[in-house]
Coordinates of C-alpha atoms in Angstrom, one line a residue:
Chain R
X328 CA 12.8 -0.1 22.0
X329 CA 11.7 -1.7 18.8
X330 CA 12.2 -0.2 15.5
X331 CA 9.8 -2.8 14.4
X332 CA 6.9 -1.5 16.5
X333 CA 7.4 1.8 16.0
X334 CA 6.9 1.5 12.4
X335 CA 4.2 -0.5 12.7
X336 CA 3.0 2.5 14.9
X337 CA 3.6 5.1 12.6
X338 CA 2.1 2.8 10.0
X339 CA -1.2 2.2 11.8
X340 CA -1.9 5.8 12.4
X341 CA -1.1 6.3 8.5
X342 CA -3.5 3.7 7.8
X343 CA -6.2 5.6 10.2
X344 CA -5.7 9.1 8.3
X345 CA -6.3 7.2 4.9
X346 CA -9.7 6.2 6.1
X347 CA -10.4 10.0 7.1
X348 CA -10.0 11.1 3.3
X349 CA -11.5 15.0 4.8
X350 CA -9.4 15.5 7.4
X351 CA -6.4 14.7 4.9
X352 CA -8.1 17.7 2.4
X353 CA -7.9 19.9 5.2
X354 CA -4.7 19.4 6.5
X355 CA -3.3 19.9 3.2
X356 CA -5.9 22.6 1.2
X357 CA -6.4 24.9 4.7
X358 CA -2.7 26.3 5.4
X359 CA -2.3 26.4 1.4
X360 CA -5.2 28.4 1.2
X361 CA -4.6 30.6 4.1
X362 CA -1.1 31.3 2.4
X363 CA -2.9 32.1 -0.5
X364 CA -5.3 34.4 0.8
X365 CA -2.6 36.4 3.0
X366 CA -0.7 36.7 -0.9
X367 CA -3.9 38.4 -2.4
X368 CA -4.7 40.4 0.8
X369 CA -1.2 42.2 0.7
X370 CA -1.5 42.3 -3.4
X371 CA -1.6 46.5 -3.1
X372 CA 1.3 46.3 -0.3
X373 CA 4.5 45.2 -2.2
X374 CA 6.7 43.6 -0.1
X375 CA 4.2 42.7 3.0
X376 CA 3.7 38.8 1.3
X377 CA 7.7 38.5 1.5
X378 CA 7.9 39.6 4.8
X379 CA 4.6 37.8 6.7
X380 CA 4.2 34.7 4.3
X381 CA 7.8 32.8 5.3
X382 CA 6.4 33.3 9.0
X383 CA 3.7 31.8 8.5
X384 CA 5.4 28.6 7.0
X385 CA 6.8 27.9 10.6
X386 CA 3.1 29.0 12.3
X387 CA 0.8 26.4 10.1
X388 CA 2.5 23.4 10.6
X389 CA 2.9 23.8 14.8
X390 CA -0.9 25.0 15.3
X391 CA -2.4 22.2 12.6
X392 CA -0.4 19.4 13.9
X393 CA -0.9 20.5 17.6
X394 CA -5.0 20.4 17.2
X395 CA -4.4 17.3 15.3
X396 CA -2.6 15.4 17.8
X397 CA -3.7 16.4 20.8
X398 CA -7.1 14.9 19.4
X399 CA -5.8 11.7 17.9
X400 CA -4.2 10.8 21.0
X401 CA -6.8 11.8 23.3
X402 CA -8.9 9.5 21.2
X403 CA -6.6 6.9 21.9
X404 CA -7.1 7.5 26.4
X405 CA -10.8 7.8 25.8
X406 CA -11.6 4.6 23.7
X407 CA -9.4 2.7 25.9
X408 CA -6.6 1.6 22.7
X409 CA -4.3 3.1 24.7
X410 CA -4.6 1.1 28.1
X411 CA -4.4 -2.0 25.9
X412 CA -1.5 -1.2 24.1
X413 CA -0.2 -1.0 27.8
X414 CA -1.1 -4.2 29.0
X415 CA 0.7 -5.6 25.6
X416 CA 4.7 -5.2 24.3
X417 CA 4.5 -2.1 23.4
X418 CA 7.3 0.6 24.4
X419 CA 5.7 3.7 25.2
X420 CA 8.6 5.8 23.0
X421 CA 7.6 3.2 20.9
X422 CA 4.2 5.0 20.5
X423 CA 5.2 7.8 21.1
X424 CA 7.4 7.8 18.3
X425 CA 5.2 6.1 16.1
X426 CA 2.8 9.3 16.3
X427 CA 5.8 11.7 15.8
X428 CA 7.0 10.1 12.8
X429 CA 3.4 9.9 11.7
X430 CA 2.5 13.1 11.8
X431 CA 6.2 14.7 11.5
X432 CA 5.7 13.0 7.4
X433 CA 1.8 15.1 7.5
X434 CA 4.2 18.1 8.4
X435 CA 6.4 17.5 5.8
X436 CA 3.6 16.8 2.6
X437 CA 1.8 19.7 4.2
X438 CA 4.6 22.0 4.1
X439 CA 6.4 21.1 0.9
X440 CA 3.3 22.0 -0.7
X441 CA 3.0 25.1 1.0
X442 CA 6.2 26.5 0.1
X443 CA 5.6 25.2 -3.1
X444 CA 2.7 27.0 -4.0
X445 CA 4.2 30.2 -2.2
X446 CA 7.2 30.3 -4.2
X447 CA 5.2 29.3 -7.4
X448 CA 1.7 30.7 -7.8
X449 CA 1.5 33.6 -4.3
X450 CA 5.0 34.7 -6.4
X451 CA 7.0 34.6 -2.7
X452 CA 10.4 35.7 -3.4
X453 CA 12.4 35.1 -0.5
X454 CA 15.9 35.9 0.1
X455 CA 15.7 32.6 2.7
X456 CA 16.8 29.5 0.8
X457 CA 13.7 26.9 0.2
X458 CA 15.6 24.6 1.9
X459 CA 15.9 26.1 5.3
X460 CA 11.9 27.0 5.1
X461 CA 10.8 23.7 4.4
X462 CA 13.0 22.4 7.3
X463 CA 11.5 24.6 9.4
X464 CA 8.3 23.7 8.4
X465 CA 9.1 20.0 9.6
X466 CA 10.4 21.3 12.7
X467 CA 7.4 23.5 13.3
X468 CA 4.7 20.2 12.5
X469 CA 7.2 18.0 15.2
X470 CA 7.0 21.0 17.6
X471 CA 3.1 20.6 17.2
X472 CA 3.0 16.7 17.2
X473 CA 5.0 16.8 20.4
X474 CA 3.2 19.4 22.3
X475 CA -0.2 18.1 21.6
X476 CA 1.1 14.4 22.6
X477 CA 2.2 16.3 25.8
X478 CA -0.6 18.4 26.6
X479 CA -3.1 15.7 25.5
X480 CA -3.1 14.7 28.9
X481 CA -4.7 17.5 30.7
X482 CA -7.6 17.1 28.3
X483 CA -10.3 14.5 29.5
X484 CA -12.0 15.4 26.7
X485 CA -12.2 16.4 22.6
X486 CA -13.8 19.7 23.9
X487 CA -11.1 20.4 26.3
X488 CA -8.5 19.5 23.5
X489 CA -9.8 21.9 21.2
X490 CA -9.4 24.4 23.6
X491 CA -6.4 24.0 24.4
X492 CA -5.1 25.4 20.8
X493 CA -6.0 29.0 21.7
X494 CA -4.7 28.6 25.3
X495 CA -1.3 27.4 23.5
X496 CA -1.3 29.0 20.1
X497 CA -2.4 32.2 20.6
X498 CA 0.0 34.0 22.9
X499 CA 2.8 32.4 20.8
X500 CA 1.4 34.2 18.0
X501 CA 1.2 37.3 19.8
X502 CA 4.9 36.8 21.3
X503 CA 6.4 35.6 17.9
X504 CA 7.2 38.5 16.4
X505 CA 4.3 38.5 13.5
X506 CA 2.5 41.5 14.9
X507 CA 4.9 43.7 17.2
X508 CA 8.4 43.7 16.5
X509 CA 10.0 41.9 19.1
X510 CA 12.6 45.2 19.7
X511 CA 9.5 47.0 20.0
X512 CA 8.1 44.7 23.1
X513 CA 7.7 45.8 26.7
X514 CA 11.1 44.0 28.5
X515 CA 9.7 41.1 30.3
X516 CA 7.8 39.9 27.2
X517 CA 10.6 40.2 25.3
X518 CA 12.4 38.0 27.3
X519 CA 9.1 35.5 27.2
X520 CA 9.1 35.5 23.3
X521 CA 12.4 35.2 22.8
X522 CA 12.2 31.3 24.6
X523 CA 8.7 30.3 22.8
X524 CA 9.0 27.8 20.3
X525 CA 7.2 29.7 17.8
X526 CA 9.3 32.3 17.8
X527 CA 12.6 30.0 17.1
X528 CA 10.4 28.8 14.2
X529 CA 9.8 32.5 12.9
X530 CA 13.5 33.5 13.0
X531 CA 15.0 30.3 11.5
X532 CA 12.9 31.8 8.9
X533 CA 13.7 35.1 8.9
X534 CA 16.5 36.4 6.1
X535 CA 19.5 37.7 6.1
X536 CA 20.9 36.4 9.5
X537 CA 24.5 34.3 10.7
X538 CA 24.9 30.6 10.6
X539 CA 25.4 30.4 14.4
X540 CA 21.9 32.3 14.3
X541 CA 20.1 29.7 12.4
X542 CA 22.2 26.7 13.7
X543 CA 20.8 27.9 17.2
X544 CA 17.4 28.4 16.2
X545 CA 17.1 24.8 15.2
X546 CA 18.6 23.7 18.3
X547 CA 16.1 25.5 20.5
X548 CA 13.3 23.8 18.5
X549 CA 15.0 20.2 18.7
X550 CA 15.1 21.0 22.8
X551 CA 11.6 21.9 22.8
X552 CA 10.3 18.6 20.8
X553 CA 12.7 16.3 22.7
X554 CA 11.7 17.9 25.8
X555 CA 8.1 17.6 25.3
X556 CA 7.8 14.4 23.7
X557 CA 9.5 13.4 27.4
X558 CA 6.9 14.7 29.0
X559 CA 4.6 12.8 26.8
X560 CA 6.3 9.9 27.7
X561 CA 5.9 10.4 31.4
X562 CA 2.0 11.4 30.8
X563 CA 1.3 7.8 29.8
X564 CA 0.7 6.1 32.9
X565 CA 0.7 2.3 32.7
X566 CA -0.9 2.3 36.2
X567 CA -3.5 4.0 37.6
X568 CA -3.2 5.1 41.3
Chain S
X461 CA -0.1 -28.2 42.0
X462 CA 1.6 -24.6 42.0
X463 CA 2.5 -24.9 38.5
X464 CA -1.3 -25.3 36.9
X465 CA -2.2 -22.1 38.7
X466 CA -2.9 -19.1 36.5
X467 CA -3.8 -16.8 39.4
X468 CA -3.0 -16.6 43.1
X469 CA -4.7 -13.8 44.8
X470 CA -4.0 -13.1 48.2
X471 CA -5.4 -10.4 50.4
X472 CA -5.9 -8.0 47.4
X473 CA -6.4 -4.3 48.9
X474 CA -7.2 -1.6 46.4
X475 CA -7.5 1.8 47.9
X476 CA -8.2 4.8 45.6
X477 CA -8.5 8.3 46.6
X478 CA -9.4 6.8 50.2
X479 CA -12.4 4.9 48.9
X480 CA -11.3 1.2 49.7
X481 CA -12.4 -0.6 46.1
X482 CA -11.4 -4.1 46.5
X483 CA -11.4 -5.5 50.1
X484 CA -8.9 -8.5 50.6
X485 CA -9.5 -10.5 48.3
X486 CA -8.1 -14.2 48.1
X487 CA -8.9 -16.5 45.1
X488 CA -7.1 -19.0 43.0
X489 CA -7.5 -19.8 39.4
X490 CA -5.9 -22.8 37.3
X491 CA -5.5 -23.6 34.1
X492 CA -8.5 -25.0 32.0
X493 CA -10.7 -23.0 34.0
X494 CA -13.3 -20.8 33.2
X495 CA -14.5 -18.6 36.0
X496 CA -17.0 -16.1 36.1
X497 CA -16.9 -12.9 38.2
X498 CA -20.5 -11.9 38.8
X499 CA -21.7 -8.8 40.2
X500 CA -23.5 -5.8 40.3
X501 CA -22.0 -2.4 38.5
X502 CA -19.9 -0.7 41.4
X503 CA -19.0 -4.0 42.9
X504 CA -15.0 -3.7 41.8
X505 CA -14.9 -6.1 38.8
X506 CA -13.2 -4.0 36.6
X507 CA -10.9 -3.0 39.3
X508 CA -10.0 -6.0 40.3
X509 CA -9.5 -6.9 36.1
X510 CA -7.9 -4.0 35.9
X511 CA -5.2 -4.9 39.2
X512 CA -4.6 -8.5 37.5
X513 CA -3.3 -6.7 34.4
X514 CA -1.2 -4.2 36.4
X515 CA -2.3 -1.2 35.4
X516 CA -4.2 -0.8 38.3
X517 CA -2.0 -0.1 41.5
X518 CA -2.3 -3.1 44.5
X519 CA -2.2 -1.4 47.6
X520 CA -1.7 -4.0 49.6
X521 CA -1.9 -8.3 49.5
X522 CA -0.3 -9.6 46.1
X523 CA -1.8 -11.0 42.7
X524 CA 0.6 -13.5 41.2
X525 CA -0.4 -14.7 37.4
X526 CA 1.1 -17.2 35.7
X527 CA 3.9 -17.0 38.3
X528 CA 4.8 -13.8 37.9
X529 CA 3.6 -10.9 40.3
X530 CA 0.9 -8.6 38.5
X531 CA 2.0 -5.6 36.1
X532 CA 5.7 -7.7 35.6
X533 CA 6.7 -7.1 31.8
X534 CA 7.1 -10.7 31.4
X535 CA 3.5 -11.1 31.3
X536 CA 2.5 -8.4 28.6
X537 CA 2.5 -11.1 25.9
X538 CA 1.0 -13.8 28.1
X539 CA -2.7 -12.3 29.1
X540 CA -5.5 -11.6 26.6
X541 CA -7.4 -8.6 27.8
X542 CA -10.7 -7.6 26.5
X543 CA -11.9 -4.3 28.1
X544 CA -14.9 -2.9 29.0
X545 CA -16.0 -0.9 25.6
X546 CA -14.3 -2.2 22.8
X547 CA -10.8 -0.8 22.8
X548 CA -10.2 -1.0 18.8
X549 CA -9.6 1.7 16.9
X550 CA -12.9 2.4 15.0
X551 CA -11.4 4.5 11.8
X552 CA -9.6 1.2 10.9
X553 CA -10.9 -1.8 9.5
X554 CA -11.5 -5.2 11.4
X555 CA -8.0 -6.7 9.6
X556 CA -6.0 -3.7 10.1
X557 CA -7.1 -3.3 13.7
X558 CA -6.4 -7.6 13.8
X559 CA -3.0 -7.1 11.8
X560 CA -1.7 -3.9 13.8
X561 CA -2.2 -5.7 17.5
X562 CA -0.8 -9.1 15.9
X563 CA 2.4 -7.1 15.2
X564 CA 2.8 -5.6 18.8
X565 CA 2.2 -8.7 20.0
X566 CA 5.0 -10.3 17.2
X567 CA 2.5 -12.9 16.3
X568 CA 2.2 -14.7 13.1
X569 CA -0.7 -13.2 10.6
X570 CA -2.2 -16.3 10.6
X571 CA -3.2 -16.2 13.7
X572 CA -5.1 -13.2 12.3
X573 CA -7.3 -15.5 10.3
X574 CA -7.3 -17.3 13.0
X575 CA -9.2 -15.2 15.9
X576 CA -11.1 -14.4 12.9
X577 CA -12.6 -17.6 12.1
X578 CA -13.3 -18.2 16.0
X579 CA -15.3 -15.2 16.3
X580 CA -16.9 -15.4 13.2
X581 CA -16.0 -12.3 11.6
X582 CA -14.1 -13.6 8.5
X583 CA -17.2 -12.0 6.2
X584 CA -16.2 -8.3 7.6
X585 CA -12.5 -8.6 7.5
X586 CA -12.4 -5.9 5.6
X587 CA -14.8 -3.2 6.9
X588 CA -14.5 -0.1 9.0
X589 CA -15.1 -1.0 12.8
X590 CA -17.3 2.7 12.9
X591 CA -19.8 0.9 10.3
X592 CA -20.0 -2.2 12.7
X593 CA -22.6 -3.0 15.7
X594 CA -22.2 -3.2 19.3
X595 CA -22.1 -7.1 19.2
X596 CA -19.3 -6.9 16.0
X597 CA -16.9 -4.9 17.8
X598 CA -17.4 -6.9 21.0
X599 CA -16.2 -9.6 18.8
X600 CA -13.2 -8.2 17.0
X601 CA -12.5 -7.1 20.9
X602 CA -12.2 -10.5 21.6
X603 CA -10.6 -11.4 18.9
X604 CA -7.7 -9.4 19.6
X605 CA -7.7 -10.6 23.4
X606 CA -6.9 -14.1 21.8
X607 CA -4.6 -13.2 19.3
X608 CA -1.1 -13.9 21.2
X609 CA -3.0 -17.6 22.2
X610 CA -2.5 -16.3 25.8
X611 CA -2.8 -18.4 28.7
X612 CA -4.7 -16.5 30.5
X613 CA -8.1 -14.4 29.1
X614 CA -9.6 -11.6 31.4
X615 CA -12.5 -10.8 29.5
X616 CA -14.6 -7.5 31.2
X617 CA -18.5 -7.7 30.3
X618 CA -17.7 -9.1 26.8
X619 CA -21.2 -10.2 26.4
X620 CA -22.9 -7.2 27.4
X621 CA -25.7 -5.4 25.5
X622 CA -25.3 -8.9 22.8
X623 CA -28.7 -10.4 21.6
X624 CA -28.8 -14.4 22.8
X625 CA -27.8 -16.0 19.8
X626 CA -24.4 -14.7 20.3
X627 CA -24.1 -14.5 24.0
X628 CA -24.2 -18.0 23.7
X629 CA -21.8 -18.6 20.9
X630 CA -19.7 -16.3 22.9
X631 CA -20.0 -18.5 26.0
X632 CA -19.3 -21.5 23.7
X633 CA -16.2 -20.1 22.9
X634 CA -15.5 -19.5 26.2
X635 CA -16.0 -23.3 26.8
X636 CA -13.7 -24.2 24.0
X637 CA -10.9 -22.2 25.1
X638 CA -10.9 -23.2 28.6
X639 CA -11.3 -26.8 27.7
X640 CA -8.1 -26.0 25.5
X641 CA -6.1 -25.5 29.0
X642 CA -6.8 -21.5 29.1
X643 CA -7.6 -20.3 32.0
X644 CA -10.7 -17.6 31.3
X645 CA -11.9 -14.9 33.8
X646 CA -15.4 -13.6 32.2
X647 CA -17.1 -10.5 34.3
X648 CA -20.5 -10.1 34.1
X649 CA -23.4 -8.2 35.7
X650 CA -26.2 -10.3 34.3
X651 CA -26.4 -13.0 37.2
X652 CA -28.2 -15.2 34.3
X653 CA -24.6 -15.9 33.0
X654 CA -23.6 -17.7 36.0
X655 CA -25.0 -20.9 34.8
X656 CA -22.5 -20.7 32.1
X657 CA -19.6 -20.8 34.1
X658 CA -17.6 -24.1 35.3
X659 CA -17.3 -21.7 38.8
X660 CA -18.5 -18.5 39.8
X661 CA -16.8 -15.4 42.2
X662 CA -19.5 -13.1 43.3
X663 CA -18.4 -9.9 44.4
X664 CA -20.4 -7.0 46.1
X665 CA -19.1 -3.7 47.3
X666 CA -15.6 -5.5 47.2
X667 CA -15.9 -8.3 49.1
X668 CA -15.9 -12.1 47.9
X669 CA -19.6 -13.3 48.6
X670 CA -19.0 -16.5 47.2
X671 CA -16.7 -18.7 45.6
X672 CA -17.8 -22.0 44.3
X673 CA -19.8 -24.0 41.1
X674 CA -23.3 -22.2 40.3
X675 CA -24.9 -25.9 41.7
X676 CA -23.6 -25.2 44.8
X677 CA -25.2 -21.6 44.9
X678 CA -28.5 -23.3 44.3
X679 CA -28.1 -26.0 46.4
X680 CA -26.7 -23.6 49.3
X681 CA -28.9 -20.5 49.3
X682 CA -31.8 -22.6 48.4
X683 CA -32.9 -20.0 45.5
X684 CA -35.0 -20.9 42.4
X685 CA -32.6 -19.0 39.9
X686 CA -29.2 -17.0 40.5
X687 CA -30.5 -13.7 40.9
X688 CA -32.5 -14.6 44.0
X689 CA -29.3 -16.6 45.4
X690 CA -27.6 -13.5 44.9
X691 CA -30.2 -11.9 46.7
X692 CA -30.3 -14.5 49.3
X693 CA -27.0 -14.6 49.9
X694 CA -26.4 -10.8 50.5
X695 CA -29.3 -10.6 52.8
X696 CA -27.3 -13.7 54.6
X697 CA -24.1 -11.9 54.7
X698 CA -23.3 -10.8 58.4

């Protein structure tokens, strides 16, 4: 493990994102914008924007940076980079690392701005402290990064990526608590929500709860990232059978 | 002897999903020498490539390079490898692509000026690889197959789909480094290339059809020019 590689990683993937000026716009304009729309939609509804709009600061970051990098690094199998890296001295934590802290800094620009703007101009007011909801925005974008570096594998290609985001994304959604309460769920899906990553992202944001609450929140989404950016270790072979 | 070898093959067996790909295979290579593996496409060149850099499983037989058995972590600083497609990252310039690869490899960035200057690619240092030809990224490929100055080049099909002109500046370089004590494996498909080469492996449906200088091909088969030796030589083969 070389610190020196992995920032040279991190570094070369910041370095490709600079060349891609669009695909910076949209990671940073679409979730603000989103935000922003959800804030005038619920304009005649006081008190729906403080409710839905933290929640959704813990959903953008994990379904952008999951589409992202499940592409970027299934880019990186099809072009054949990746099998050279392997034939050279590089670690794979190394790379995989490299990517995480790459895109775990996206998360952060993405989200800071985010909350920014909600607090600001969508007039948010949030009994959560910013703090809290702009670390789970980070741990929301890592939970991406390192799902998409794990599940990047099953896809042989960019179409198969992309579709992989609804297969992922959307039963979260559905299981986090956004639309039906989870109290309000049938038992056994209850018991599947309450173990989905989005939905420790959704109530470290939620208000109003204990420290041991939130401290195990984060804890479950740490497991998660760790866990899967093992499994994206594993998924990148250095030898074919 | 043993000590100028950069490849001992022996009995090389690959076997993927019950389809046997390479068929024991025995070859040596030694330093200085440039070596070209001629074939059709399908024959196992890139398998066989692929096997010397160890990230291809051996299923049997053994490949030893540079003394050290195939896929050993030693050797990840020691081969240049220039895969079939370019392998560069196209949304990053020629020097960042040069400069990122130099620091895996810990090299010094002047060997990035360097490579540069071989393959002649100093002019578009700094553009995007997407705005660059086939031929241009072939060459910034091969450029970063010779950035750690490794011992041992496996170059697959590097000159493929080039115009003439830079085939044979390609295969001049080729020259060059071999005469500088690198041992070079070039594959090819076109059996035009053969000339080129100081000696020539043919391979077909993986077996070793031949193994000697491209005079000797001639001189042996009796053929005018290579692709009718190769011809000659398969309708020969018991």
């Amino acid at each position: 493990m070389s610190l020196r590689r992995t920032a040279l990683t991190m570094r070369r993937i910041m370095q490709q994102l600079r060349h891609d000026p669009r695909t910076i716009v949209l990671l940073l304009v679409v979730p603000s914008a989103l935000v922003g729309l959800l804030a005038w939609s619920l304009q005649n509804r006081p008190g729906d924007f403080d409710q839905f709009g933290p929640r959704l600061l813990g959903i953008f970051p994990l379904t952008v940076m999951f589409l992202v990098t499940s592409v970027t690094t299934l880019r990186e199998r099809t072009n054949a980079t990746l099998e050279r890296l392997l034939t050279m001295p590089l670690a794979k934590a190394e790379l995989i690392l490299g990517y995480a802290g790459a895109f775990g800094l996206v998360a952060v620009v993405q989200s800071a701005l985010v909350s920014t703007l909600s607090y600001t101009w969508f007039g948010l007011s949030h009994q959560g402290v910013p703090w809290r909801v702009s670390l789970v925005a980070l741990c929301a974008g890592l939970l991406g990064t390192s799902f998409g570096l794990a599940l990047s594998a099953l896809a042989t290609t960019e179409f198969q990526a992309v579709q992989f985001m609804p297969a992922f994304i959307l039963p979260q959604l559905l299981l986090c608590g956004l639309i039906v309460p989870l109290a309000q769920l049938p038992d056994a899906l209850r018991y599947v929500a309450d173990v989905v990553p989005m939905s420790a992202a959704v109530h470290a944001i939620t208000p109003g709860q204990s420290r041991t609450y939130y401290v195990e929140q984060f804890a479950i989404m740490l497991g998660y990232i760790g866990a899967a950016l093992m499994v994206g270790s594993t998924t990148l072979g250095r030898r074919t059978k | 002897m043993s000590s100028t070898l950069a490849l001992e093959v022996s009995q090389l067996r690959v076997v993927r999903q019950h389809n046997e790909i390479l068929k024991s295979l025995s070859f040596d290579v030694a330093a200085g020498e440039l070596v070209g593996l001629l074939g059709p496409s399908g024959s196992g060149k890139s398998t066989l490539m692929r096997s010397l850099l160890g990230v291809q499983a051996i299923t049997s037989g053994s490949a030893v390079i540079l003394g050290e058995n195939a896929g050993s972590p030693a050797l990840r600083r020691r081969i240049g490898y220039m895969a079939q497609g370019s392998a560069i990252y196209t949304d990053l310039s020629v020097s960042e692509n040069l400069a990122y690869f130099a620091g895996v490899l810990g090299v010094d960035r002047s060997r990035v000026h360097h490579v540069l200057e071989v393959v002649n690619l100093r002019a578009l240092a700094a553009r995007l690889v997407s705005s660059l030809s086939g031929g241009e990224r072939s060459r910034v490929s091969l450029a970063v197959a010779m950035l750690g100055a490794p011992p041992l080049l496996i170059l697959d099909e590097p000159t493929v789909g080039l115009d003439p002109v830079l085939r044979q500046d390609l295969w001049n370089t080729f020259t060059q480094l071999a005469s500088n004590g690198t041992a070079v494996l070039v594959s090819s498909h076109v059996m035009d290339e053969a000339a080129r080469c100081a000696r020539l492996l043919l391979l077909r449906e993986g077996h070793l059809l031949f193994d000697d200088t491209p005079a000797q091909l001639l001189s042996r088969t009796g053929a005018g020019d290579y692709d009718d030796a190769f011809v000659r030589l398969i309708k020969g083969a018991p």
